PDB file of N, CA and C in Angstrom:
ATOM      1  N   MET A1256      47.498  23.087  40.724  1.00  0.00           N
ATOM      2  CA  MET A1256      47.510  21.736  41.218  1.00  0.00           C
ATOM      3  C   MET A1256      48.971  21.301  41.339  1.00  0.00           C
ATOM      4  N   ASN A1257      49.346  20.928  42.530  1.00  0.00           N
ATOM      5  CA  ASN A1257      50.723  20.507  42.729  1.00  0.00           C
ATOM      6  C   ASN A1257      50.843  19.000  42.537  1.00  0.00           C
ATOM      7  N   ARG A1258      52.007  18.522  42.736  1.00  0.00           N
ATOM      8  CA  ARG A1258      52.287  17.111  42.448  1.00  0.00           C
ATOM      9  C   ARG A1258      51.510  16.178  43.378  1.00  0.00           C
ATOM     10  N   THR A1259      51.386  16.454  44.592  1.00  0.00           N
ATOM     11  CA  THR A1259      50.691  15.605  45.556  1.00  0.00           C
ATOM     12  C   THR A1259      49.211  15.523  45.211  1.00  0.00           C
ATOM     13  N   GLU A1260      48.612  16.644  44.904  1.00  0.00           N
ATOM     14  CA  GLU A1260      47.204  16.654  44.516  1.00  0.00           C
ATOM     15  C   GLU A1260      46.984  15.835  43.245  1.00  0.00           C
ATOM     16  N   PHE A1261      47.923  15.961  42.307  1.00  0.00           N
ATOM     17  CA  PHE A1261      47.815  15.203  41.054  1.00  0.00           C
ATOM     18  C   PHE A1261      47.887  13.695  41.323  1.00  0.00           C
ATOM     19  N   VAL A1262      48.798  13.265  42.189  1.00  0.00           N
ATOM     20  CA  VAL A1262      48.952  11.849  42.519  1.00  0.00           C
ATOM     21  C   VAL A1262      47.695  11.352  43.233  1.00  0.00           C
ATOM     22  N   ILE A1263      47.162  12.122  44.148  1.00  0.00           N
ATOM     23  CA  ILE A1263      45.951  11.717  44.861  1.00  0.00           C
ATOM     24  C   ILE A1263      44.766  11.642  43.898  1.00  0.00           C
ATOM     25  N   ALA A1264      44.613  12.633  43.022  1.00  0.00           N
ATOM     26  CA  ALA A1264      43.509  12.621  42.057  1.00  0.00           C
ATOM     27  C   ALA A1264      43.633  11.418  41.134  1.00  0.00           C
ATOM     28  N   THR A1265      44.834  11.111  40.690  1.00  0.00           N
ATOM     29  CA  THR A1265      45.053   9.956  39.818  1.00  0.00           C
ATOM     30  C   THR A1265      44.727   8.664  40.571  1.00  0.00           C
ATOM     31  N   ALA A1266      45.135   8.578  41.833  1.00  0.00           N
ATOM     32  CA  ALA A1266      44.858   7.391  42.641  1.00  0.00           C
ATOM     33  C   ALA A1266      43.354   7.225  42.830  1.00  0.00           C
ATOM     34  N   VAL A1267      42.644   8.307  43.099  1.00  0.00           N
ATOM     35  CA  VAL A1267      41.197   8.236  43.280  1.00  0.00           C
ATOM     36  C   VAL A1267      40.529   7.796  41.981  1.00  0.00           C
ATOM     37  N   ILE A1268      40.954   8.346  40.855  1.00  0.00           N
ATOM     38  CA  ILE A1268      40.371   7.983  39.559  1.00  0.00           C
ATOM     39  C   ILE A1268      40.626   6.505  39.263  1.00  0.00           C
ATOM     40  N   LEU A1269      41.844   6.030  39.511  1.00  0.00           N
ATOM     41  CA  LEU A1269      42.164   4.621  39.282  1.00  0.00           C
ATOM     42  C   LEU A1269      41.373   3.712  40.221  1.00  0.00           C
ATOM     43  N   PHE A1270      41.212   4.129  41.498  1.00  0.00           N
ATOM     44  CA  PHE A1270      40.428   3.331  42.443  1.00  0.00           C
ATOM     45  C   PHE A1270      38.961   3.248  42.021  1.00  0.00           C
ATOM     46  N   VAL A1271      38.407   4.389  41.575  1.00  0.00           N
ATOM     47  CA  VAL A1271      37.008   4.403  41.100  1.00  0.00           C
ATOM     48  C   VAL A1271      36.880   3.510  39.861  1.00  0.00           C
ATOM     49  N   ALA A1272      37.844   3.573  38.951  1.00  0.00           N
ATOM     50  CA  ALA A1272      37.805   2.716  37.752  1.00  0.00           C
ATOM     51  C   ALA A1272      37.890   1.243  38.145  1.00  0.00           C
ATOM     52  N   PHE A1273      38.760   0.933  39.145  1.00  0.00           N
ATOM     53  CA  PHE A1273      38.854  -0.450  39.621  1.00  0.00           C
ATOM     54  C   PHE A1273      37.534  -0.907  40.236  1.00  0.00           C
ATOM     55  N   CYS A1274      36.925  -0.077  41.045  1.00  0.00           N
ATOM     56  CA  CYS A1274      35.642  -0.433  41.670  1.00  0.00           C
ATOM     57  C   CYS A1274      34.556  -0.634  40.628  1.00  0.00           C
ATOM     58  N   MET A1275      34.510   0.228  39.615  1.00  0.00           N
ATOM     59  CA  MET A1275      33.507   0.069  38.552  1.00  0.00           C
ATOM     60  C   MET A1275      33.741  -1.229  37.773  1.00  0.00           C
ATOM     61  N   GLY A1276      34.980  -1.561  37.498  1.00  0.00           N
ATOM     62  CA  GLY A1276      35.299  -2.819  36.798  1.00  0.00           C
ATOM     63  C   GLY A1276      34.927  -4.029  37.625  1.00  0.00           C
ATOM     64  N   TRP A1277      35.237  -3.968  38.921  1.00  0.00           N
ATOM     65  CA  TRP A1277      34.884  -5.077  39.801  1.00  0.00           C
ATOM     66  C   TRP A1277      33.372  -5.246  39.886  1.00  0.00           C
ATOM     67  N   PHE A1278      32.641  -4.138  40.005  1.00  0.00           N
ATOM     68  CA  PHE A1278      31.178  -4.185  40.076  1.00  0.00           C
ATOM     69  C   PHE A1278      30.589  -4.727  38.770  1.00  0.00           C
ATOM     70  N   ALA A1279      31.135  -4.310  37.634  1.00  0.00           N
ATOM     71  CA  ALA A1279      30.654  -4.812  36.338  1.00  0.00           C
ATOM     72  C   ALA A1279      30.917  -6.319  36.227  1.00  0.00           C
ATOM     73  N   ASN A1280      32.071  -6.761  36.684  1.00  0.00           N
ATOM     74  CA  ASN A1280      32.393  -8.185  36.669  1.00  0.00           C
ATOM     75  C   ASN A1280      31.430  -8.958  37.574  1.00  0.00           C
ATOM     76  N   TRP A1281      31.153  -8.444  38.737  1.00  0.00           N
ATOM     77  CA  TRP A1281      30.217  -9.082  39.663  1.00  0.00           C
ATOM     78  C   TRP A1281      28.827  -9.187  39.039  1.00  0.00           C
ATOM     79  N   LEU A1282      28.383  -8.104  38.376  1.00  0.00           N
ATOM     80  CA  LEU A1282      27.069  -8.120  37.725  1.00  0.00           C
ATOM     81  C   LEU A1282      27.001  -9.174  36.623  1.00  0.00           C
ATOM     82  N   VAL A1283      28.025  -9.235  35.819  1.00  0.00           N
ATOM     83  CA  VAL A1283      28.047 -10.215  34.719  1.00  0.00           C
ATOM     84  C   VAL A1283      27.975 -11.624  35.277  1.00  0.00           C
ATOM     85  N   HIS A1284      28.778 -11.930  36.279  1.00  0.00           N
ATOM     86  CA  HIS A1284      28.756 -13.272  36.857  1.00  0.00           C
ATOM     87  C   HIS A1284      27.456 -13.558  37.592  1.00  0.00           C
ATOM     88  N   ARG A1285      26.865 -12.549  38.148  1.00  0.00           N
ATOM     89  CA  ARG A1285      25.592 -12.731  38.858  1.00  0.00           C
ATOM     90  C   ARG A1285      24.490 -13.132  37.893  1.00  0.00           C
ATOM     91  N   PHE A1286      24.433 -12.487  36.730  1.00  0.00           N
ATOM     92  CA  PHE A1286      23.379 -12.790  35.747  1.00  0.00           C
ATOM     93  C   PHE A1286      23.713 -14.016  34.905  1.00  0.00           C
ATOM     94  N   LYS A1287      24.975 -14.352  34.851  1.00  0.00           N
ATOM     95  CA  LYS A1287      25.401 -15.472  34.022  1.00  0.00           C
ATOM     96  C   LYS A1287      25.391 -16.800  34.780  1.00  0.00           C
ATOM     97  N   ARG A1288      25.172 -16.775  36.053  1.00  0.00           N
ATOM     98  CA  ARG A1288      25.213 -17.974  36.879  1.00  0.00           C
ATOM     99  C   ARG A1288      24.157 -18.981  36.411  1.00  0.00           C
ATOM    100  N   VAL A1289      24.546 -20.253  36.400  1.00  0.00           N
ATOM    101  CA  VAL A1289      23.655 -21.319  35.956  1.00  0.00           C
ATOM    102  C   VAL A1289      22.850 -21.810  37.158  1.00  0.00           C
ATOM    103  N   ALA A1290      21.549 -21.911  36.962  1.00  0.00           N
ATOM    104  CA  ALA A1290      20.683 -22.373  38.041  1.00  0.00           C
ATOM    105  C   ALA A1290      20.817 -23.886  38.207  1.00  0.00           C
ATOM    106  N   GLN A1291      20.558 -24.370  39.412  1.00  0.00           N
ATOM    107  CA  GLN A1291      20.648 -25.802  39.694  1.00  0.00           C
ATOM    108  C   GLN A1291      19.638 -26.585  38.868  1.00  0.00           C
ATOM    109  N   ALA A1292      18.475 -25.987  38.620  1.00  0.00           N
ATOM    110  CA  ALA A1292      17.457 -26.654  37.799  1.00  0.00           C
ATOM    111  C   ALA A1292      17.981 -26.893  36.381  1.00  0.00           C
ATOM    112  N   ASP A1293      18.725 -25.910  35.868  1.00  0.00           N
ATOM    113  CA  ASP A1293      19.296 -26.084  34.530  1.00  0.00           C
ATOM    114  C   ASP A1293      20.332 -27.197  34.519  1.00  0.00           C
ATOM    115  N   VAL A1294      21.145 -27.276  35.559  1.00  0.00           N
ATOM    116  CA  VAL A1294      22.156 -28.336  35.653  1.00  0.00           C
ATOM    117  C   VAL A1294      21.463 -29.695  35.740  1.00  0.00           C
ATOM    118  N   ASP A1295      20.401 -29.776  36.557  1.00  0.00           N
ATOM    119  CA  ASP A1295      19.657 -31.037  36.670  1.00  0.00           C
ATOM    120  C   ASP A1295      19.039 -31.434  35.334  1.00  0.00           C
ATOM    121  N   GLN A1296      18.507 -30.444  34.631  1.00  0.00           N
ATOM    122  CA  GLN A1296      17.906 -30.734  33.325  1.00  0.00           C
ATOM    123  C   GLN A1296      18.961 -31.220  32.338  1.00  0.00           C
ATOM    124  N   LEU A1297      20.138 -30.608  32.363  1.00  0.00           N
ATOM    125  CA  LEU A1297      21.222 -31.052  31.479  1.00  0.00           C
ATOM    126  C   LEU A1297      21.662 -32.480  31.819  1.00  0.00           C
ATOM    127  N   GLU A1298      21.721 -32.812  33.099  1.00  0.00           N
ATOM    128  CA  GLU A1298      22.095 -34.170  33.494  1.00  0.00           C
ATOM    129  C   GLU A1298      21.039 -35.174  33.040  1.00  0.00           C
ATOM    130  N   LYS A1299      19.773 -34.801  33.164  1.00  0.00           N
ATOM    131  CA  LYS A1299      18.679 -35.678  32.724  1.00  0.00           C
ATOM    132  C   LYS A1299      18.754 -35.892  31.214  1.00  0.00           C
ATOM    133  N   MET A1300      18.985 -34.818  30.469  1.00  0.00           N
ATOM    134  CA  MET A1300      19.101 -34.935  29.016  1.00  0.00           C
ATOM    135  C   MET A1300      20.302 -35.797  28.641  1.00  0.00           C
ATOM    136  N   SER A1301      21.377 -35.678  29.404  1.00  0.00           N
ATOM    137  CA  SER A1301      22.568 -36.481  29.138  1.00  0.00           C
ATOM    138  C   SER A1301      22.280 -37.966  29.347  1.00  0.00           C
ATOM    139  N   ARG A1302      21.577 -38.297  30.433  1.00  0.00           N
ATOM    140  CA  ARG A1302      21.211 -39.701  30.683  1.00  0.00           C
ATOM    141  C   ARG A1302      20.302 -40.223  29.577  1.00  0.00           C
ATOM    142  N   GLU A1303      19.313 -39.415  29.187  1.00  0.00           N
ATOM    143  CA  GLU A1303      18.395 -39.851  28.127  1.00  0.00           C
ATOM    144  C   GLU A1303      19.125 -40.056  26.813  1.00  0.00           C
ATOM    145  N   LEU A1304      20.068 -39.178  26.511  1.00  0.00           N
ATOM    146  CA  LEU A1304      20.860 -39.330  25.293  1.00  0.00           C
ATOM    147  C   LEU A1304      21.688 -40.604  25.344  1.00  0.00           C
ATOM    148  N   HIS A1305      22.273 -40.884  26.503  1.00  0.00           N
ATOM    149  CA  HIS A1305      23.069 -42.105  26.647  1.00  0.00           C
ATOM    150  C   HIS A1305      22.190 -43.341  26.460  1.00  0.00           C
ATOM    151  N   GLU A1306      21.003 -43.332  27.055  1.00  0.00           N
ATOM    152  CA  GLU A1306      20.080 -44.454  26.891  1.00  0.00           C
ATOM    153  C   GLU A1306      19.651 -44.610  25.437  1.00  0.00           C
ATOM    154  N   ALA A1307      19.400 -43.494  24.764  1.00  0.00           N
ATOM    155  CA  ALA A1307      19.012 -43.553  23.354  1.00  0.00           C
ATOM    156  C   ALA A1307      20.144 -44.123  22.503  1.00  0.00           C
ATOM    157  N   GLU A1308      21.370 -43.750  22.813  1.00  0.00           N
ATOM    158  CA  GLU A1308      22.508 -44.286  22.065  1.00  0.00           C
ATOM    159  C   GLU A1308      22.644 -45.789  22.294  1.00  0.00           C
ATOM    160  N   GLU A1309      22.427 -46.243  23.539  1.00  0.00           N
ATOM    161  CA  GLU A1309      22.489 -47.674  23.812  1.00  0.00           C
ATOM    162  C   GLU A1309      21.389 -48.417  23.058  1.00  0.00           C
ATOM    163  N   THR A1310      20.194 -47.857  23.051  1.00  0.00           N
ATOM    164  CA  THR A1310      19.088 -48.474  22.322  1.00  0.00           C
ATOM    165  C   THR A1310      19.404 -48.536  20.833  1.00  0.00           C
ATOM    166  N   ARG A1311      19.965 -47.452  20.297  1.00  0.00           N
ATOM    167  CA  ARG A1311      20.350 -47.431  18.881  1.00  0.00           C
ATOM    168  C   ARG A1311      21.383 -48.511  18.585  1.00  0.00           C
ATOM    169  N   ASP A1312      22.382 -48.649  19.466  1.00  0.00           N
ATOM    170  CA  ASP A1312      23.415 -49.664  19.261  1.00  0.00           C
ATOM    171  C   ASP A1312      22.815 -51.072  19.301  1.00  0.00           C
ATOM    172  N   GLN A1313      21.873 -51.294  20.219  1.00  0.00           N
ATOM    173  CA  GLN A1313      21.212 -52.596  20.291  1.00  0.00           C
ATOM    174  C   GLN A1313      20.408 -52.860  19.024  1.00  0.00           C
ATOM    175  N   ALA A1314      19.720 -51.831  18.525  1.00  0.00           N
ATOM    176  CA  ALA A1314      18.928 -51.993  17.306  1.00  0.00           C
ATOM    177  C   ALA A1314      19.834 -52.297  16.116  1.00  0.00           C
ATOM    178  N   ILE A1315      20.961 -51.621  16.043  1.00  0.00           N
ATOM    179  CA  ILE A1315      21.901 -51.867  14.946  1.00  0.00           C
ATOM    180  C   ILE A1315      22.423 -53.298  15.013  1.00  0.00           C
ATOM    181  N   THR A1316      22.762 -53.756  16.215  1.00  0.00           N
ATOM    182  CA  THR A1316      23.254 -55.130  16.386  1.00  0.00           C
ATOM    183  C   THR A1316      22.184 -56.131  15.968  1.00  0.00           C
ATOM    184  N   TYR A1317      20.937 -55.894  16.405  1.00  0.00           N
ATOM    185  CA  TYR A1317      19.842 -56.793  16.038  1.00  0.00           C
ATOM    186  C   TYR A1317      19.643 -56.820  14.525  1.00  0.00           C
ATOM    187  N   LEU A1318      19.673 -55.649  13.905  1.00  0.00           N
ATOM    188  CA  LEU A1318      19.475 -55.595  12.456  1.00  0.00           C
ATOM    189  C   LEU A1318      20.605 -56.295  11.706  1.00  0.00           C
ATOM    190  N   GLN A1319      21.821 -56.162  12.210  1.00  0.00           N
ATOM    191  CA  GLN A1319      22.939 -56.850  11.560  1.00  0.00           C
ATOM    192  C   GLN A1319      22.791 -58.364  11.682  1.00  0.00           C
ATOM    193  N   GLN A1320      22.369 -58.836  12.856  1.00  0.00           N
ATOM    194  CA  GLN A1320      22.156 -60.274  13.030  1.00  0.00           C
ATOM    195  C   GLN A1320      21.021 -60.755  12.132  1.00  0.00           C
ATOM    196  N   ARG A1321      19.938 -59.992  12.092  1.00  0.00           N
ATOM    197  CA  ARG A1321      18.788 -60.373  11.257  1.00  0.00           C
ATOM    198  C   ARG A1321      19.179 -60.385   9.785  1.00  0.00           C
ATOM    199  N   GLU A1322      19.978 -59.404   9.365  1.00  0.00           N
ATOM    200  CA  GLU A1322      20.430 -59.361   7.974  1.00  0.00           C
ATOM    201  C   GLU A1322      21.287 -60.581   7.650  1.00  0.00           C
ATOM    202  N   ALA A1323      22.153 -60.977   8.596  1.00  0.00           N
ATOM    203  CA  ALA A1323      22.993 -62.160   8.372  1.00  0.00           C
ATOM    204  C   ALA A1323      22.120 -63.408   8.253  1.00  0.00           C
ATOM    205  N   GLU A1324      21.090 -63.516   9.119  1.00  0.00           N
ATOM    206  CA  GLU A1324      20.190 -64.667   9.043  1.00  0.00           C
ATOM    207  C   GLU A1324      19.456 -64.704   7.707  1.00  0.00           C
ATOM    208  N   LEU A1325      18.938 -63.562   7.301  1.00  0.00           N
ATOM    209  CA  LEU A1325      18.192 -63.516   6.038  1.00  0.00           C
ATOM    210  C   LEU A1325      19.098 -63.788   4.837  1.00  0.00           C
ATOM    211  N   THR A1326      20.323 -63.298   4.893  1.00  0.00           N
ATOM    212  CA  THR A1326      21.273 -63.571   3.818  1.00  0.00           C
ATOM    213  C   THR A1326      21.562 -65.061   3.747  1.00  0.00           C
ATOM    214  N   ASN A1327      21.707 -65.702   4.898  1.00  0.00           N
ATOM    215  CA  ASN A1327      21.948 -67.141   4.951  1.00  0.00           C
ATOM    216  C   ASN A1327      20.745 -67.900   4.381  1.00  0.00           C
ATOM    217  N   GLN A1328      19.542 -67.494   4.797  1.00  0.00           N
ATOM    218  CA  GLN A1328      18.337 -68.139   4.275  1.00  0.00           C
ATOM    219  C   GLN A1328      18.228 -67.956   2.770  1.00  0.00           C
ATOM    220  N   LEU A1329      18.545 -66.771   2.297  1.00  0.00           N
ATOM    221  CA  LEU A1329      18.486 -66.513   0.856  1.00  0.00           C
ATOM    222  C   LEU A1329      19.475 -67.391   0.103  1.00  0.00           C
ATOM    223  N   ALA A1330      20.673 -67.528   0.642  1.00  0.00           N
ATOM    224  CA  ALA A1330      21.676 -68.384  -0.007  1.00  0.00           C
ATOM    225  C   ALA A1330      21.200 -69.831  -0.043  1.00  0.00           C
ATOM    226  N   GLN A1331      20.605 -70.302   1.065  1.00  0.00           N
ATOM    227  CA  GLN A1331      20.094 -71.666   1.097  1.00  0.00           C
ATOM    228  C   GLN A1331      18.950 -71.844   0.103  1.00  0.00           C
ATOM    229  N   THR A1332      18.054 -70.875   0.055  1.00  0.00           N
ATOM    230  CA  THR A1332      16.927 -70.955  -0.877  1.00  0.00           C
ATOM    231  C   THR A1332      17.411 -70.944  -2.317  1.00  0.00           C
ATOM    232  N   GLU A1333      18.391 -70.105  -2.605  1.00  0.00           N
ATOM    233  CA  GLU A1333      18.944 -70.067  -3.966  1.00  0.00           C
ATOM    234  C   GLU A1333      19.609 -71.390  -4.311  1.00  0.00           C
ATOM    235  N   ALA A1334      20.297 -72.002  -3.346  1.00  0.00           N
ATOM    236  CA  ALA A1334      20.932 -73.311  -3.593  1.00  0.00           C
ATOM    237  C   ALA A1334      19.866 -74.368  -3.854  1.00  0.00           C
ATOM    238  N   GLU A1335      18.792 -74.342  -3.052  1.00  0.00           N
ATOM    239  CA  GLU A1335      17.701 -75.300  -3.267  1.00  0.00           C
ATOM    240  C   GLU A1335      17.039 -75.070  -4.623  1.00  0.00           C
ATOM    241  N   LEU A1336      16.829 -73.811  -4.987  1.00  0.00           N
ATOM    242  CA  LEU A1336      16.232 -73.498  -6.285  1.00  0.00           C
ATOM    243  C   LEU A1336      17.119 -73.976  -7.422  1.00  0.00           C
ATOM    244  N   SER A1337      18.410 -73.766  -7.276  1.00  0.00           N
ATOM    245  CA  SER A1337      19.351 -74.210  -8.301  1.00  0.00           C
ATOM    246  C   SER A1337      19.311 -75.733  -8.440  1.00  0.00           C
ATOM    247  N   ALA A1338      19.264 -76.419  -7.299  1.00  0.00           N
ATOM    248  CA  ALA A1338      19.202 -77.887  -7.344  1.00  0.00           C
ATOM    249  C   ALA A1338      17.885 -78.347  -7.974  1.00  0.00           C
ATOM    250  N   ALA A1339      16.790 -77.683  -7.614  1.00  0.00           N
ATOM    251  CA  ALA A1339      15.492 -78.050  -8.187  1.00  0.00           C
ATOM    252  C   ALA A1339      15.469 -77.783  -9.690  1.00  0.00           C
ATOM    253  N   MET A1340      16.029 -76.668 -10.112  1.00  0.00           N
ATOM    254  CA  MET A1340      16.063 -76.354 -11.548  1.00  0.00           C
ATOM    255  C   MET A1340      16.923 -77.374 -12.290  1.00  0.00           C
ATOM    256  N   GLU A1341      18.031 -77.761 -11.691  1.00  0.00           N
ATOM    257  CA  GLU A1341      18.892 -78.770 -12.327  1.00  0.00           C
ATOM    258  C   GLU A1341      18.152 -80.105 -12.425  1.00  0.00           C
ATOM    259  N   GLY A1342      17.436 -80.480 -11.354  1.00  0.00           N
ATOM    260  CA  GLY A1342      16.650 -81.715 -11.391  1.00  0.00           C
ATOM    261  C   GLY A1342      15.561 -81.639 -12.451  1.00  0.00           C
ATOM    262  N   LEU A1343      14.885 -80.500 -12.564  1.00  0.00           N
ATOM    263  CA  LEU A1343      13.851 -80.314 -13.579  1.00  0.00           C
ATOM    264  C   LEU A1343      14.447 -80.395 -14.982  1.00  0.00           C
ATOM    265  N   ARG A1344      15.598 -79.812 -15.160  1.00  0.00           N
ATOM    266  CA  ARG A1344      16.274 -79.854 -16.450  1.00  0.00           C
ATOM    267  C   ARG A1344      16.596 -81.302 -16.833  1.00  0.00           C
ATOM    268  N   GLU A1345      17.111 -82.061 -15.868  1.00  0.00           N
ATOM    269  CA  GLU A1345      17.441 -83.463 -16.126  1.00  0.00           C
ATOM    270  C   GLU A1345      16.171 -84.273 -16.414  1.00  0.00           C
ATOM    271  N   ALA A1346      15.077 -83.979 -15.657  1.00  0.00           N
ATOM    272  CA  ALA A1346      13.824 -84.697 -15.881  1.00  0.00           C
ATOM    273  C   ALA A1346      13.271 -84.391 -17.276  1.00  0.00           C
ATOM    274  N   ARG A1347      13.358 -83.136 -17.698  1.00  0.00           N
ATOM    275  CA  ARG A1347      12.894 -82.790 -19.060  1.00  0.00           C
ATOM    276  C   ARG A1347      13.741 -83.487 -20.113  1.00  0.00           C
ATOM    277  N   HIS A1348      15.043 -83.485 -19.875  1.00  0.00           N
ATOM    278  CA  HIS A1348      15.926 -84.148 -20.845  1.00  0.00           C
ATOM    279  C   HIS A1348      15.597 -85.637 -20.916  1.00  0.00           C
ATOM    280  N   GLU A1349      15.384 -86.239 -19.754  1.00  0.00           N
ATOM    281  CA  GLU A1349      15.040 -87.658 -19.721  1.00  0.00           C
ATOM    282  C   GLU A1349      13.688 -87.903 -20.390  1.00  0.00           C
ATOM    283  N   ALA A1350      12.718 -87.013 -20.150  1.00  0.00           N
ATOM    284  CA  ALA A1350      11.405 -87.156 -20.780  1.00  0.00           C
ATOM    285  C   ALA A1350      11.531 -87.046 -22.296  1.00  0.00           C
ATOM    286  N   GLU A1351      12.356 -86.118 -22.784  1.00  0.00           N
ATOM    287  CA  GLU A1351      12.581 -85.987 -24.231  1.00  0.00           C
ATOM    288  C   GLU A1351      13.216 -87.258 -24.796  1.00  0.00           C
ATOM    289  N   ASP A1352      14.194 -87.807 -24.069  1.00  0.00           N
ATOM    290  CA  ASP A1352      14.823 -89.049 -24.516  1.00  0.00           C
ATOM    291  C   ASP A1352      13.803 -90.187 -24.584  1.00  0.00           C
ATOM    292  N   LEU A1353      12.960 -90.282 -23.552  1.00  0.00           N
ATOM    293  CA  LEU A1353      11.951 -91.341 -23.535  1.00  0.00           C
ATOM    294  C   LEU A1353      10.933 -91.156 -24.658  1.00  0.00           C
ATOM    295  N   ARG A1354      10.521 -89.897 -24.940  1.00  0.00           N
ATOM    296  CA  ARG A1354       9.597 -89.648 -26.055  1.00  0.00           C
ATOM    297  C   ARG A1354      10.229 -90.052 -27.379  1.00  0.00           C
ATOM    298  N   GLY A1355      11.498 -89.683 -27.505  1.00  0.00           N
ATOM    299  CA  GLY A1355      12.198 -90.056 -28.734  1.00  0.00           C
ATOM    300  C   GLY A1355      12.273 -91.559 -28.901  1.00  0.00           C
ATOM    301  N   MET A1356      12.573 -92.265 -27.832  1.00  0.00           N
ATOM    302  CA  MET A1356      12.636 -93.728 -27.911  1.00  0.00           C
ATOM    303  C   MET A1356      11.253 -94.306 -28.217  1.00  0.00           C
ATOM    304  N   LEU A1357      10.216 -93.735 -27.607  1.00  0.00           N
ATOM    305  CA  LEU A1357       8.858 -94.217 -27.835  1.00  0.00           C
ATOM    306  C   LEU A1357       8.441 -93.986 -29.287  1.00  0.00           C
ATOM    307  N   GLU A1358       8.765 -92.811 -29.824  1.00  0.00           N
ATOM    308  CA  GLU A1358       8.409 -92.519 -31.216  1.00  0.00           C
ATOM    309  C   GLU A1358       9.171 -93.436 -32.171  1.00  0.00           C
ATOM    310  N   ARG A1359      10.423 -93.744 -31.854  1.00  0.00           N
ATOM    311  CA  ARG A1359      11.192 -94.667 -32.714  1.00  0.00           C
ATOM    312  C   ARG A1359      10.627 -96.062 -32.661  1.00  0.00           C
ATOM    313  N   LYS A1360      10.171 -96.487 -31.488  1.00  0.00           N
ATOM    314  CA  LYS A1360       9.566 -97.815 -31.380  1.00  0.00           C
ATOM    315  C   LYS A1360       8.249 -97.866 -32.128  1.00  0.00           C
ATOM    316  N   LYS A1361       7.486 -96.765 -32.063  1.00  0.00           N
ATOM    317  CA  LYS A1361       6.222 -96.705 -32.797  1.00  0.00           C
ATOM    318  C   LYS A1361       6.495 -96.728 -34.308  1.00  0.00           C
ATOM    319  N   GLY A1362       7.552 -96.030 -34.671  1.00  0.00           N
ATOM    320  CA  GLY A1362       7.899 -95.983 -36.087  1.00  0.00           C
ATOM    321  C   GLY A1362       8.375 -97.335 -36.595  1.00  0.00           C
ATOM    322  N   MET A1363       8.990 -98.170 -35.797  1.00  0.00           N
ATOM    323  CA  MET A1363       9.453 -99.488 -36.189  1.00  0.00           C
ATOM    324  C   MET A1363       8.307-100.488 -36.221  1.00  0.00           C
ATOM    325  N   ALA A1364       7.363-100.275 -35.433  1.00  0.00           N
ATOM    326  CA  ALA A1364       6.300-101.266 -35.349  1.00  0.00           C
ATOM    327  C   ALA A1364       5.208-101.039 -36.340  1.00  0.00           C
TER     328      ALA A1364
END
């Protein structure tokens, strides 16, 4: 085998290797290609996810507002209860004072 034959054989081997690599690359991309139906399904799922996130955000906002309202109502109710308990305490104290005065008057008479 002389030099020219060696160069030609090497060129043919390299060309065949290049063709096999190109064909393998084409096959991989051919089987890996994403179908339009899959893209449409992904877009639909993306829209649904976005809508679900918006609904979640609205629910969180509503719950925060409701919690603030209930906290306010609870504070008002506790204030009213405290005022009522204080009034009851004063009424009991006054009733005790009146009983004491009544018993002293009975004791004097």
